[in-house]
Coordinates of C-alpha atoms and ligand atoms in Angstrom, one line a residue:
Chain V
M10 CA 10.3 -14.6 5.3
V11 CA 10.2 -11.0 4.2
G12 CA 9.3 -9.8 7.7
T13 CA 12.4 -11.5 9.1
A14 CA 14.5 -10.0 6.3
I15 CA 13.1 -6.5 7.2
G16 CA 14.0 -7.0 10.8
S17 CA 17.5 -8.3 9.9
A18 CA 18.0 -5.3 7.6
I19 CA 17.0 -2.8 10.3
E20 CA 19.7 -4.5 12.5
G21 CA 22.3 -4.0 9.8
M22 CA 22.3 -7.1 7.5
R23 CA 21.6 -7.1 3.8
P24 CA 19.3 -10.1 3.4
I25 CA 18.3 -11.6 0.1
V26 CA 14.9 -13.3 0.0
E27 CA 14.3 -15.7 -2.9
M28 CA 10.6 -16.3 -3.7
Q29 CA 9.8 -19.5 -5.5
F30 CA 8.1 -18.0 -7.5
A31 CA 7.2 -14.4 -8.1
D32 CA 3.5 -15.4 -7.9
F33 CA 3.9 -16.4 -4.3
S34 CA 5.2 -12.9 -3.3
S35 CA 1.5 -12.0 -3.2
I36 CA 1.5 -13.6 0.2
A37 CA 4.2 -11.2 1.2
L38 CA 2.8 -8.0 -0.3
N39 CA 2.0 -6.6 3.0
Q40 CA 5.6 -6.8 4.3
I41 CA 7.1 -5.6 1.0
L42 CA 4.7 -2.8 0.3
N43 CA 3.6 -1.6 3.7
N44 CA 6.6 -2.4 5.8
A45 CA 9.7 -2.3 3.6
G46 CA 8.4 0.3 1.2
T47 CA 7.3 2.7 3.9
H48 CA 10.1 2.2 6.4
Y49 CA 12.7 4.8 5.3
W50 CA 10.0 7.4 4.7
R51 CA 8.5 6.9 8.1
T52 CA 11.5 6.4 10.2
N53 CA 14.6 7.6 8.3
V54 CA 16.0 4.1 8.6
P55 CA 16.5 2.4 5.2
V56 CA 15.7 -1.3 4.7
P57 CA 18.3 -2.8 2.3
I58 CA 16.6 -6.0 1.4
T59 CA 16.7 -7.7 -2.0
V60 CA 13.6 -9.7 -2.9
R61 CA 14.3 -12.1 -5.8
L62 CA 11.3 -12.9 -7.9
P63 CA 11.6 -15.7 -10.5
S64 CA 9.1 -14.2 -12.8
G65 CA 7.3 -14.7 -16.1
G66 CA 5.9 -17.6 -18.0
T67 CA 7.4 -20.8 -19.2
K68 CA 5.6 -23.7 -21.0
G69 CA 3.4 -25.7 -18.7
S70 CA 3.7 -23.4 -15.6
G71 CA 0.1 -22.4 -15.4
P72 CA -1.7 -19.6 -13.6
F73 CA 0.3 -19.6 -10.3
H74 CA 3.9 -20.1 -11.5
S75 CA 4.1 -17.6 -14.4
Q76 CA 3.2 -14.2 -13.3
S77 CA 5.1 -10.9 -13.8
M78 CA 4.5 -8.6 -10.9
E79 CA 6.8 -5.7 -11.6
S80 CA 4.0 -3.3 -12.2
I81 CA 2.5 -3.9 -8.8
Y82 CA 5.7 -3.3 -7.0
A83 CA 6.6 -0.3 -9.2
H84 CA 3.2 1.3 -8.3
Y85 CA 4.1 1.5 -4.6
P86 CA 6.6 4.1 -3.3
G87 CA 9.8 3.2 -1.6
L88 CA 10.9 0.3 -3.8
I89 CA 13.3 -0.2 -6.7
V90 CA 12.2 -2.7 -9.3
M91 CA 14.8 -4.3 -11.5
T92 CA 14.0 -6.3 -14.6
P93 CA 17.2 -7.5 -16.3
A94 CA 17.1 -9.1 -19.7
T95 CA 20.7 -10.3 -20.2
V96 CA 23.1 -12.5 -18.3
E97 CA 25.4 -9.5 -17.8
D98 CA 22.7 -7.4 -16.4
A99 CA 21.4 -10.2 -14.2
Y100 CA 24.8 -10.5 -12.7
T101 CA 25.8 -6.9 -12.2
M102 CA 22.3 -5.8 -11.2
L103 CA 21.9 -8.5 -8.5
I104 CA 25.2 -7.4 -7.0
E105 CA 24.0 -3.8 -7.1
A106 CA 20.6 -4.7 -5.7
V107 CA 22.3 -6.0 -2.6
A108 CA 24.5 -2.9 -2.3
I109 CA 21.6 -0.4 -2.6
D110 CA 20.4 0.8 0.8
D111 CA 16.7 0.7 -0.2
P112 CA 14.5 -2.4 -0.8
V113 CA 15.0 -3.9 -4.3
V114 CA 12.5 -6.1 -6.0
Y115 CA 14.6 -8.1 -8.5
C116 CA 12.5 -9.7 -11.2
E117 CA 14.5 -12.5 -12.9
H118 CA 12.7 -14.1 -15.8
K119 CA 12.6 -17.9 -15.7
Y120 CA 12.7 -18.1 -19.4
L121 CA 16.1 -16.5 -19.4
Y122 CA 17.4 -19.2 -17.0
Y123 CA 17.0 -21.7 -19.8
H124 CA 17.8 -19.7 -22.9
L125 CA 20.7 -17.3 -22.1
K126 CA 24.3 -18.1 -21.6
A127 CA 27.5 -16.0 -21.3
D128 CA 31.1 -17.1 -21.6
K129 CA 32.3 -14.7 -18.9
L130 CA 30.8 -12.4 -16.4
P131 CA 31.2 -8.7 -16.7
T132 CA 33.1 -6.6 -14.1
E133 CA 30.9 -3.7 -14.5
G134 CA 27.5 -2.8 -16.0
L135 CA 25.4 0.2 -16.7
P136 CA 24.2 2.0 -13.6
T137 CA 20.8 1.1 -12.3
G138 CA 18.1 3.4 -13.7
R139 CA 19.8 3.7 -17.1
A140 CA 18.1 2.0 -20.0
R141 CA 20.1 0.3 -22.8
I142 CA 19.7 0.6 -26.5
A143 CA 19.7 -3.1 -27.3
R144 CA 19.6 -2.4 -31.1
E145 CA 19.8 0.8 -33.0
G146 CA 17.2 1.9 -35.5
R147 CA 15.4 5.0 -36.9
D148 CA 11.9 3.9 -37.9
L149 CA 10.3 2.6 -34.8
T150 CA 11.2 2.3 -31.1
I151 CA 10.2 -0.8 -29.3
V152 CA 10.5 -0.4 -25.5
S153 CA 10.7 -3.6 -23.5
Y154 CA 12.3 -5.2 -20.5
S155 CA 13.1 -8.7 -19.2
A156 CA 12.3 -11.6 -21.5
M157 CA 10.3 -9.5 -23.9
V158 CA 13.5 -7.7 -25.0
H159 CA 14.4 -10.9 -26.8
E160 CA 11.1 -11.1 -28.6
A161 CA 11.5 -7.4 -29.6
L162 CA 15.0 -8.1 -31.0
A163 CA 13.7 -11.1 -32.9
V164 CA 11.0 -8.9 -34.5
A165 CA 13.6 -6.2 -35.4
E166 CA 15.7 -8.9 -37.1
Q167 CA 12.7 -10.3 -38.9
L168 CA 11.6 -6.9 -40.3
A169 CA 15.1 -5.7 -41.2
P170 CA 15.1 -7.4 -44.7
E171 CA 12.0 -5.3 -45.5
G172 CA 14.1 -2.2 -44.9
F173 CA 12.7 -1.3 -41.5
E174 CA 15.2 -0.3 -38.9
I175 CA 13.8 -0.9 -35.5
E176 CA 15.4 0.5 -32.3
V177 CA 15.0 -1.7 -29.2
V178 CA 15.2 -0.1 -25.8
D179 CA 15.8 -2.4 -22.8
L180 CA 14.5 -0.6 -19.7
R181 CA 16.6 -2.8 -17.4
S182 CA 14.8 -1.3 -14.4
V183 CA 11.2 -0.3 -14.5
K184 CA 11.6 1.8 -11.3
P185 CA 13.4 4.1 -11.7
L186 CA 12.2 4.2 -15.3
D187 CA 14.7 5.9 -17.7
T188 CA 12.2 8.2 -19.4
N189 CA 15.0 10.3 -21.0
T190 CA 16.5 7.4 -22.9
V191 CA 13.0 6.4 -24.2
L192 CA 12.3 10.0 -25.2
A193 CA 15.6 10.4 -27.0
S194 CA 14.8 7.2 -28.9
V195 CA 11.3 8.4 -29.8
A196 CA 12.9 11.7 -30.9
R197 CA 14.9 9.6 -33.5
T198 CA 12.1 7.3 -34.7
G199 CA 8.8 9.1 -34.1
R200 CA 7.1 5.8 -33.4
L201 CA 6.6 3.9 -30.2
L202 CA 5.6 0.4 -29.3
C203 CA 5.8 -0.9 -25.7
V204 CA 5.9 -4.6 -25.0
G205 CA 5.4 -6.1 -21.6
E206 CA 4.6 -9.6 -20.4
S207 CA 2.3 -8.6 -17.5
F208 CA -1.4 -8.2 -17.6
P209 CA -2.8 -5.3 -19.7
W210 CA -4.5 -3.1 -17.2
G211 CA -2.1 -0.2 -16.4
G212 CA 1.4 -1.3 -15.7
V213 CA 4.8 -0.5 -17.2
T214 CA 3.8 -0.2 -20.8
A215 CA 1.0 2.2 -19.9
E216 CA 3.4 4.2 -17.8
V217 CA 5.9 4.5 -20.6
I218 CA 3.2 5.7 -23.0
A219 CA 1.8 8.2 -20.5
R220 CA 5.3 9.7 -20.0
V221 CA 6.1 9.8 -23.7
T222 CA 2.8 11.4 -24.6
G223 CA 3.0 13.8 -21.7
E224 CA 6.6 14.9 -22.3
G225 CA 7.1 14.2 -26.0
F226 CA 3.8 14.3 -27.8
H227 CA 5.3 16.5 -30.5
L228 CA 7.9 13.8 -31.2
L229 CA 5.3 11.2 -32.2
D230 CA 4.3 10.7 -35.8
A231 CA 1.8 8.0 -34.9
A232 CA -0.3 7.1 -31.8
P233 CA 1.9 5.0 -29.5
Q234 CA 0.9 1.4 -29.0
R235 CA 1.4 -1.3 -26.5
I236 CA 1.2 -5.1 -26.2
N237 CA 0.7 -7.0 -23.0
A238 CA -0.5 -10.5 -22.1
K239 CA -4.2 -11.2 -22.2
D240 CA -6.5 -10.1 -19.4
T241 CA -7.1 -13.7 -18.1
P242 CA -5.1 -15.9 -15.8
I243 CA -2.1 -17.4 -17.4
P244 CA -3.0 -20.8 -19.0
Y245 CA -1.1 -24.1 -18.5
H246 CA -1.2 -25.6 -22.0
P247 CA 1.7 -24.5 -24.2
N248 CA -0.7 -23.8 -27.1
L249 CA -2.8 -21.5 -24.9
W250 CA 0.2 -20.0 -23.1
S251 CA 2.0 -19.0 -26.2
A252 CA -1.1 -17.2 -27.4
H253 CA -1.7 -15.5 -24.1
R254 CA 1.7 -13.8 -23.8
P255 CA 2.8 -11.2 -26.3
N256 CA 4.5 -13.2 -29.1
A257 CA 6.5 -12.3 -32.1
K258 CA 3.6 -12.6 -34.5
E259 CA 1.5 -10.1 -32.6
I260 CA 4.5 -7.8 -32.2
V261 CA 5.2 -8.0 -35.9
R262 CA 1.6 -7.2 -36.8
K263 CA 1.5 -4.1 -34.5
A264 CA 4.9 -3.0 -35.6
R265 CA 4.0 -3.2 -39.3
A266 CA 0.8 -1.3 -38.6
L267 CA 2.7 1.4 -36.8
L268 CA 5.4 1.6 -39.5
R269 CA 2.7 2.0 -42.2
E270 CA 1.1 5.0 -40.5
Chain T
M5 CA 9.6 -32.1 29.1
L6 CA 9.2 -28.4 28.6
Q7 CA 7.0 -26.6 30.9
T8 CA 4.5 -25.3 28.5
A9 CA 0.9 -24.1 28.4
Q10 CA 0.6 -23.6 32.1
R11 CA -2.9 -22.6 32.8
Q12 CA -3.7 -19.8 35.2
S13 CA -5.8 -22.3 37.1
K14 CA -2.9 -24.5 37.6
T15 CA -0.4 -21.9 38.7
K16 CA -0.1 -20.6 42.2
K17 CA -1.3 -17.1 42.5
P18 CA 1.8 -15.1 42.2
K19 CA 2.7 -13.1 45.3
T20 CA 3.5 -9.5 45.2
A21 CA 6.8 -10.5 46.6
L22 CA 9.0 -8.7 44.1
P23 CA 11.5 -6.1 45.2
H24 CA 9.5 -3.1 46.2
E25 CA 11.6 -0.7 44.2
R26 CA 10.7 -2.4 41.0
F27 CA 7.1 -2.4 41.8
L28 CA 7.2 1.3 42.7
E29 CA 9.2 2.1 39.6
A30 CA 6.6 0.3 37.4
F31 CA 3.8 2.1 39.2
R32 CA 5.4 5.4 38.4
W33 CA 5.6 4.6 34.7
M34 CA 2.0 3.5 34.8
L35 CA 1.0 6.7 36.5
L36 CA 2.9 8.8 34.0
T37 CA 1.2 6.8 31.2
R38 CA -2.3 7.3 32.6
T39 CA -1.7 11.0 33.1
L40 CA -0.3 11.4 29.6
E41 CA -3.1 9.4 28.0
E42 CA -5.8 11.3 29.8
K43 CA -4.3 14.5 28.6
L44 CA -4.1 13.2 25.0
V45 CA -7.8 12.3 25.3
S46 CA -8.8 15.8 26.4
L47 CA -6.7 17.3 23.6
Y48 CA -8.4 15.0 21.2
R49 CA -11.8 15.9 22.5
G50 CA -10.8 19.6 22.1
G51 CA -10.1 19.0 18.5
L52 CA -6.4 19.5 18.9
I53 CA -5.3 16.1 17.6
T54 CA -5.8 15.0 14.1
G55 CA -6.4 11.3 13.5
G56 CA -7.0 8.8 16.2
V57 CA -6.0 8.5 19.9
Y58 CA -5.5 5.0 21.2
I59 CA -4.8 4.4 24.8
G60 CA -3.9 1.5 27.0
K61 CA -6.2 2.2 30.0
G62 CA -6.4 -1.0 32.0
Q63 CA -3.4 -2.5 30.3
E64 CA -0.6 -0.4 31.9
A65 CA 0.5 -3.1 34.3
V66 CA 1.1 -5.7 31.5
S67 CA 2.6 -3.1 29.2
V68 CA 5.0 -1.6 31.8
A69 CA 6.3 -5.1 32.5
C70 CA 7.1 -5.5 28.8
G71 CA 9.4 -2.5 28.8
L72 CA 10.9 -2.7 32.2
F73 CA 12.9 -5.9 31.9
L74 CA 14.5 -5.0 28.5
K75 CA 18.0 -3.6 28.4
K76 CA 19.7 -1.4 25.9
G77 CA 20.3 -3.5 22.8
D78 CA 17.2 -5.5 23.3
I79 CA 14.5 -5.2 20.7
F80 CA 11.0 -4.0 21.6
A81 CA 8.0 -4.2 19.2
P82 CA 5.1 -2.4 21.0
L83 CA 1.6 -2.1 19.6
I84 CA -1.2 0.3 20.2
R85 CA -1.7 0.0 24.0
D86 CA 1.8 0.0 25.1
Q87 CA 2.6 3.5 26.2
A88 CA 3.7 2.3 29.6
G89 CA 6.1 -0.2 28.1
R90 CA 7.4 2.3 25.5
S91 CA 8.2 4.8 28.3
A92 CA 9.8 2.2 30.5
F93 CA 12.0 1.1 27.6
G94 CA 13.2 4.6 27.0
E95 CA 10.8 6.4 24.7
R96 CA 10.9 10.2 25.4
L97 CA 7.6 11.9 26.2
L98 CA 8.4 14.4 23.5
D99 CA 8.4 11.6 20.9
V100 CA 4.8 10.9 21.9
T101 CA 3.5 14.5 22.1
R102 CA 5.3 15.6 19.0
T103 CA 3.8 12.6 17.0
Y104 CA 0.3 13.1 18.3
L105 CA 0.4 16.9 17.9
G106 CA 2.0 16.8 14.5
S107 CA 5.3 18.6 15.2
R108 CA 7.8 18.3 12.4
L109 CA 10.5 17.6 15.0
G110 CA 9.1 14.3 16.2
P111 CA 10.5 11.0 15.1
M112 CA 7.9 10.6 12.4
R113 CA 8.0 14.3 11.3
G114 CA 4.3 14.3 10.5
R115 CA 4.8 11.4 8.1
D116 CA 3.1 9.0 10.4
G117 CA 1.0 9.6 13.5
N118 CA -0.2 8.4 16.9
I119 CA 1.0 5.0 17.9
H120 CA 2.7 4.3 14.6
R121 CA 5.9 5.6 15.8
G122 CA 9.3 4.3 16.8
R123 CA 13.0 4.8 16.6
P124 CA 14.4 1.6 15.0
Q125 CA 17.9 2.9 15.4
E126 CA 17.2 2.7 19.2
N127 CA 15.6 -0.7 18.8
Q128 CA 12.1 0.7 19.3
L129 CA 10.5 -0.8 16.2
A130 CA 7.9 1.4 14.5
M131 CA 4.7 -0.7 14.1
V132 CA 2.8 -0.9 10.8
S133 CA -1.0 -1.1 11.3
H134 CA -1.2 -4.6 9.9
L135 CA -1.6 -6.7 13.0
G136 CA 0.8 -9.6 13.4
A137 CA 3.3 -8.2 10.9
M138 CA 5.8 -7.0 13.5
I139 CA 6.4 -10.5 15.0
S140 CA 8.5 -11.7 12.1
V141 CA 10.3 -8.4 11.9
T142 CA 11.3 -8.8 15.5
V143 CA 12.5 -12.3 14.8
G144 CA 14.6 -11.0 11.9
A145 CA 16.2 -8.4 14.1
L146 CA 17.1 -11.1 16.6
M147 CA 18.5 -13.4 13.9
S148 CA 20.6 -10.5 12.7
K149 CA 22.0 -10.0 16.2
R150 CA 22.9 -13.6 16.4
F151 CA 24.6 -13.5 13.0
K152 CA 26.7 -10.6 14.3
G153 CA 27.7 -12.7 17.3
E154 CA 26.0 -10.6 19.9
K155 CA 25.1 -12.4 23.1
G156 CA 22.5 -12.1 25.9
F157 CA 19.9 -10.1 24.0
V158 CA 16.1 -10.6 23.8
G159 CA 13.3 -9.3 21.8
L160 CA 9.8 -8.7 23.1
A161 CA 6.8 -8.2 20.8
C162 CA 3.3 -7.2 21.9
I163 CA 0.0 -8.4 20.4
G164 CA -3.7 -8.3 21.2
E165 CA -5.9 -11.4 21.2
G166 CA -7.4 -10.1 18.0
G167 CA -4.0 -9.8 16.3
M168 CA -3.3 -13.3 17.5
Q169 CA -5.8 -14.6 15.0
A170 CA -4.1 -13.0 12.0
G171 CA -2.1 -15.2 9.6
A172 CA 1.0 -13.1 9.9
F173 CA 1.0 -13.8 13.7
H174 CA 1.0 -17.5 13.2
E175 CA 3.8 -17.3 10.7
G176 CA 5.8 -15.1 13.1
M177 CA 5.4 -17.5 16.0
N178 CA 6.4 -20.4 13.8
I179 CA 9.5 -18.9 12.5
A180 CA 10.5 -17.7 16.0
A181 CA 10.3 -21.3 17.2
V182 CA 12.0 -22.7 14.2
E183 CA 14.9 -20.3 14.5
Q184 CA 14.9 -20.6 18.3
V185 CA 15.4 -16.8 18.8
P186 CA 15.2 -15.3 22.2
L187 CA 11.7 -13.9 21.8
V188 CA 9.0 -13.1 24.2
I189 CA 5.5 -12.5 22.9
V190 CA 3.1 -10.8 25.3
A191 CA -0.5 -11.2 24.2
T192 CA -3.0 -9.1 26.1
N193 CA -6.5 -10.4 25.9
N194 CA -8.6 -7.4 26.6
H195 CA -11.6 -9.4 25.6
Y196 CA -12.5 -7.3 22.6
A197 CA -10.9 -6.7 19.2
Y198 CA -12.6 -3.3 18.5
S199 CA -16.2 -4.5 19.1
T200 CA -15.6 -8.2 18.4
P201 CA -15.9 -10.2 21.7
N202 CA -13.7 -13.3 22.4
D203 CA -16.3 -15.8 21.4
R204 CA -16.2 -14.4 17.8
E205 CA -12.4 -14.3 17.8
F206 CA -11.3 -17.8 18.6
A207 CA -12.8 -21.1 19.6
C208 CA -10.1 -22.6 21.7
D209 CA -10.3 -23.1 25.4
D210 CA -7.4 -20.9 26.4
L211 CA -5.1 -19.0 24.1
V212 CA -2.0 -20.0 26.0
D213 CA -2.6 -23.6 24.9
R214 CA -1.3 -22.5 21.5
A215 CA 2.2 -22.1 22.9
I216 CA 2.9 -25.9 22.8
G217 CA 1.7 -26.2 19.3
Y218 CA 4.4 -23.9 18.1
G219 CA 7.2 -24.9 20.4
F220 CA 6.9 -22.0 22.7
E221 CA 6.7 -22.1 26.5
G222 CA 3.4 -20.5 27.6
Y223 CA 2.2 -18.7 30.7
S224 CA -1.0 -17.0 31.7
L225 CA -1.5 -14.2 34.1
D226 CA -3.9 -11.8 35.6
G227 CA -3.0 -8.5 33.9
T228 CA -4.6 -6.4 36.5
D229 CA -2.1 -7.5 39.1
L230 CA 1.1 -5.6 38.7
G231 CA 3.1 -8.0 40.9
A232 CA 2.0 -10.9 38.7
C233 CA 2.9 -9.0 35.5
L234 CA 6.4 -8.2 36.8
E235 CA 6.9 -11.8 38.0
V236 CA 5.6 -13.6 34.9
I237 CA 6.8 -11.3 32.2
G238 CA 10.1 -10.7 34.0
G239 CA 10.5 -14.4 34.2
A240 CA 9.7 -14.9 30.6
V241 CA 12.3 -12.3 29.6
K242 CA 14.9 -14.0 31.8
R243 CA 14.2 -17.4 30.4
A244 CA 14.4 -16.2 26.8
R245 CA 17.6 -14.4 27.6
A246 CA 19.0 -17.6 29.1
G247 CA 18.4 -19.5 25.9
R248 CA 15.1 -21.2 26.7
P249 CA 12.6 -21.6 23.8
P250 CA 10.5 -18.6 22.8
Q251 CA 8.0 -17.5 25.4
L252 CA 4.3 -16.7 25.1
V253 CA 2.6 -14.8 27.9
V254 CA -1.2 -14.4 27.8
A255 CA -2.5 -11.7 30.1
S256 CA -6.2 -11.2 30.9
V257 CA -7.6 -7.7 31.2
L258 CA -10.5 -5.6 30.1
R259 CA -10.0 -2.6 27.8
L260 CA -11.1 0.3 30.0
S261 CA -11.6 2.6 27.0
G262 CA -13.0 2.5 23.5
H263 CA -10.9 1.0 20.8
G264 CA -9.9 4.5 20.1
E265 CA -11.2 7.7 21.5
H266 CA -13.8 7.9 18.6
D267 CA -15.4 4.7 20.0
D268 CA -17.8 4.8 23.0
A269 CA -17.5 1.1 23.6
S270 CA -21.2 0.7 24.1
Y271 CA -20.9 -2.9 23.1
V272 CA -19.0 -3.8 26.3
T273 CA -21.4 -5.7 28.4
E274 CA -22.3 -4.8 32.0
E275 CA -21.6 -8.4 32.9
I276 CA -18.0 -8.4 31.7
K277 CA -17.4 -5.2 33.6
R278 CA -18.0 -7.2 36.8
E279 CA -15.4 -9.8 35.9
P280 CA -12.2 -9.8 38.1
F281 CA -10.1 -9.0 35.0
A282 CA -12.1 -5.8 34.6
R283 CA -10.3 -4.2 37.6
D284 CA -8.3 -1.1 37.0
C285 CA -4.7 -2.2 37.3
L286 CA -3.5 1.2 38.4
K287 CA -6.0 1.4 41.2
V288 CA -5.1 -2.2 42.2
A289 CA -1.4 -1.3 42.3
E290 CA -2.0 1.9 44.3
Q291 CA -4.1 0.0 46.8
A292 CA -1.2 -2.5 47.2
I293 CA 1.2 0.4 47.8
V294 CA -1.1 1.8 50.5
D295 CA -1.9 -1.5 52.1
L296 CA 1.8 -2.5 52.3
K297 CA 2.7 1.0 53.3
L298 CA 5.4 1.1 50.6
V299 CA 5.2 4.9 50.4
D300 CA 3.1 7.4 52.2
A301 CA 0.2 9.4 50.8
E302 CA 2.3 12.5 50.5
T303 CA 4.8 10.8 48.2
L304 CA 2.0 9.4 46.1
A305 CA 0.6 13.0 45.7
E306 CA 4.1 14.2 44.9
W307 CA 4.5 11.6 42.1
R308 CA 1.2 12.5 40.6
K309 CA 2.2 16.2 40.5
E310 CA 5.6 15.3 38.9
A311 CA 3.9 13.2 36.3
A312 CA 1.4 16.0 35.5
A313 CA 4.3 18.5 35.2
K314 CA 6.3 16.3 32.9
V315 CA 3.3 15.7 30.6
D316 CA 2.3 19.3 30.6
E317 CA 5.8 20.3 29.6
A318 CA 6.0 17.7 26.8
I319 CA 2.7 18.9 25.4
A320 CA 3.5 22.6 25.7
T321 CA 6.8 22.1 23.9
A322 CA 5.2 20.1 21.1
Q323 CA 2.4 22.6 20.7
K324 CA 4.9 25.4 20.2
E325 CA 6.6 23.6 17.4
A326 CA 6.0 24.1 13.7
P327 CA 4.0 21.5 11.8
P328 CA 5.4 20.0 8.5
E329 CA 4.5 21.8 5.3
G330 CA 3.6 20.3 2.0
D331 CA 5.7 22.6 -0.1
K332 CA 8.8 22.3 2.0
E333 CA 8.5 18.5 2.5
D334 CA 11.2 16.3 1.1
W335 CA 9.0 14.0 -1.0
C336 CA 11.4 11.2 -1.4
A337 CA 10.7 7.7 -0.3
L338 CA 14.2 6.4 -1.1
S339 CA 17.4 6.9 0.8
T340 CA 19.3 6.4 -2.5
R341 CA 18.5 9.7 -4.0
D342 CA 20.0 9.1 -7.4
L343 CA 17.6 6.2 -7.9
V344 CA 14.5 8.3 -7.5
D345 CA 12.1 7.9 -10.4
D346 CA 11.3 11.1 -12.2
V347 CA 9.1 11.6 -15.2
G348 CA 12.0 12.8 -17.4
T349 CA 12.8 16.0 -19.1
I350 CA 13.2 16.8 -22.7
E351 CA 16.4 18.7 -23.3
Ligands
LIG29 C1 -4.4 -7.3 9.8 C2 -5.3 -6.2 10.3 N1 -6.6 -6.3 10.2 C3 -7.4 -5.4 10.7 C4 -6.9 -4.3 11.4 C5 -7.8 -3.2 11.9 N2 -7.7 -3.2 13.4 C6 -6.9 -2.4 14.0 S1 -6.9 -2.6 15.7 C7 -8.0 -3.9 15.6 C8 -8.5 -4.7 16.8 C9 -7.3 -5.4 17.3 O1 -7.7 -6.1 18.4 P1 -6.6 -6.8 19.4 O2 -5.5 -7.4 18.6 O3 -7.4 -7.6 20.3 O4 -6.0 -5.5 20.1 P2 -6.7 -4.4 21.0 O5 -7.1 -3.3 20.1 O6 -7.9 -5.1 21.7 O7 -5.7 -4.0 22.0 C10 -8.4 -4.1 14.2 C11 -9.3 -5.2 13.8 C12 -5.5 -4.2 11.4 N3 -4.9 -3.2 12.0 N4 -4.7 -5.2 10.9

């Protein structure tokens, strides 16, 4: 499927490939990473394909229908990786993904299919590569993307009565990663917590922390922290699943610890 | 009933009854290829080429037939032993020498090397190493042409018998047949995938039998016989162009070199070297030219000289050109420059 999309794109079309689900794009890694991702660099001919990845966990989906693969795609050169968290972004970014001349991996979280609604569709959105301040605050920055933005917002709401003002940054795309918006937020709050749904080894949350510590170590009042899913396959049973992924309880615990430092 | 999976044993031996001009034209591309590749090998031995050198010695007849029947606008997906086909399809010699010798002016500009080259904007697809991956890419390019309303085009993708065993190859064949695109797959069975012999590669009786299982029409041929290559591959291209189902051609040859020039091919048995498919297709074609008195010895000598001069010139030009340089390179893997990821700057 991805191979045919690459061929069509070389011949001038703008194909959209929909994976059911993100997990199965592992079968197409070779075409996405080694063919689409290298093509412009090698030949000067861009490959404008959009690969839609229904991503992330929902109750009962189990190990092979729940994965978040943005970190793998972001690791490789030559790809743009979008991770919208809102209906508005899902809409404008998908349109933009198709318009972009380079391959775009568009990670759409399945949880959001069921939980988000909008009355009308926007006519324009923020440009790709720009993060969004989803909630303003001055005590702690939570950097997140995709469905975890909503967990972060819930935590910010929960801690507000205690007098904590938490700023939530929605990355929108993990590649390019808007390091400047994150740094500016950390400059205001001095504290950083990154939340991502993918597995804990490396990945987006680690990358954000590496960049903030490398570029803005002096802005930090406490060691930056991150929360990811557990380092096991994703479980089927809802009780296990909700404990496997980052959840509000865990985010609250880590946020409180950071705020106390 | 479709005529599928025709075995070599069941086909009449194709006569060398093609127009002599085409045979001679093909022979000259083969000669140029042999001359070029021998030169590349000596440059490699002299330490003047970085990375591998992969040649198509013994496969030039099959390969040239792959390139010769394609027209402008057709899609060609060559692999590692297809210099003759690449040249016949229109690849410039300078593209070859610049890529092997690391000139920054070549199509790959030092970013990729040896046979991993192409000009997709001229429908010469640039192979990735992963065998089988280019089949579905060729199918996609053909689908795109169909969407755009183009007519009368074909695509031709090459593969080795080893690559035929890769999952991506199966998927590619399947989607080609499902989409009924005008595709020809030419599989060259050179009896080894690197050092792995046929009996460790597949267990079916004859690879061409696979055609029917996918919905392809299949043909076998003796890849050492240039006349047969032109007839069978030319016929397959014609049928695909005319709207017949996708075509699979399986050619039998022996690889007359190592896998790459780093390989002495000591595993190739003496017994297999005595097989009829172990003949050198270039010598066989030249003998036919002499026997049928298609041209005289003087003309043959003249062609040799011309080929050598062209090769020497392409090498000399590439050798004079500057290599790419790390600190001047444009390290950007995206064409959309404002979406390049950078680590950020604190203002
Ligand atoms: C998917 C994949 N696996 C392994 C390799 C390494 N490899 C490169 S060439 C080759 C042998 C290929 O044999 P065959 O397809 O018969 O072509 P030949 O080299 O004989 O022309 C192998 C195993 C590869 N390029 N791609």
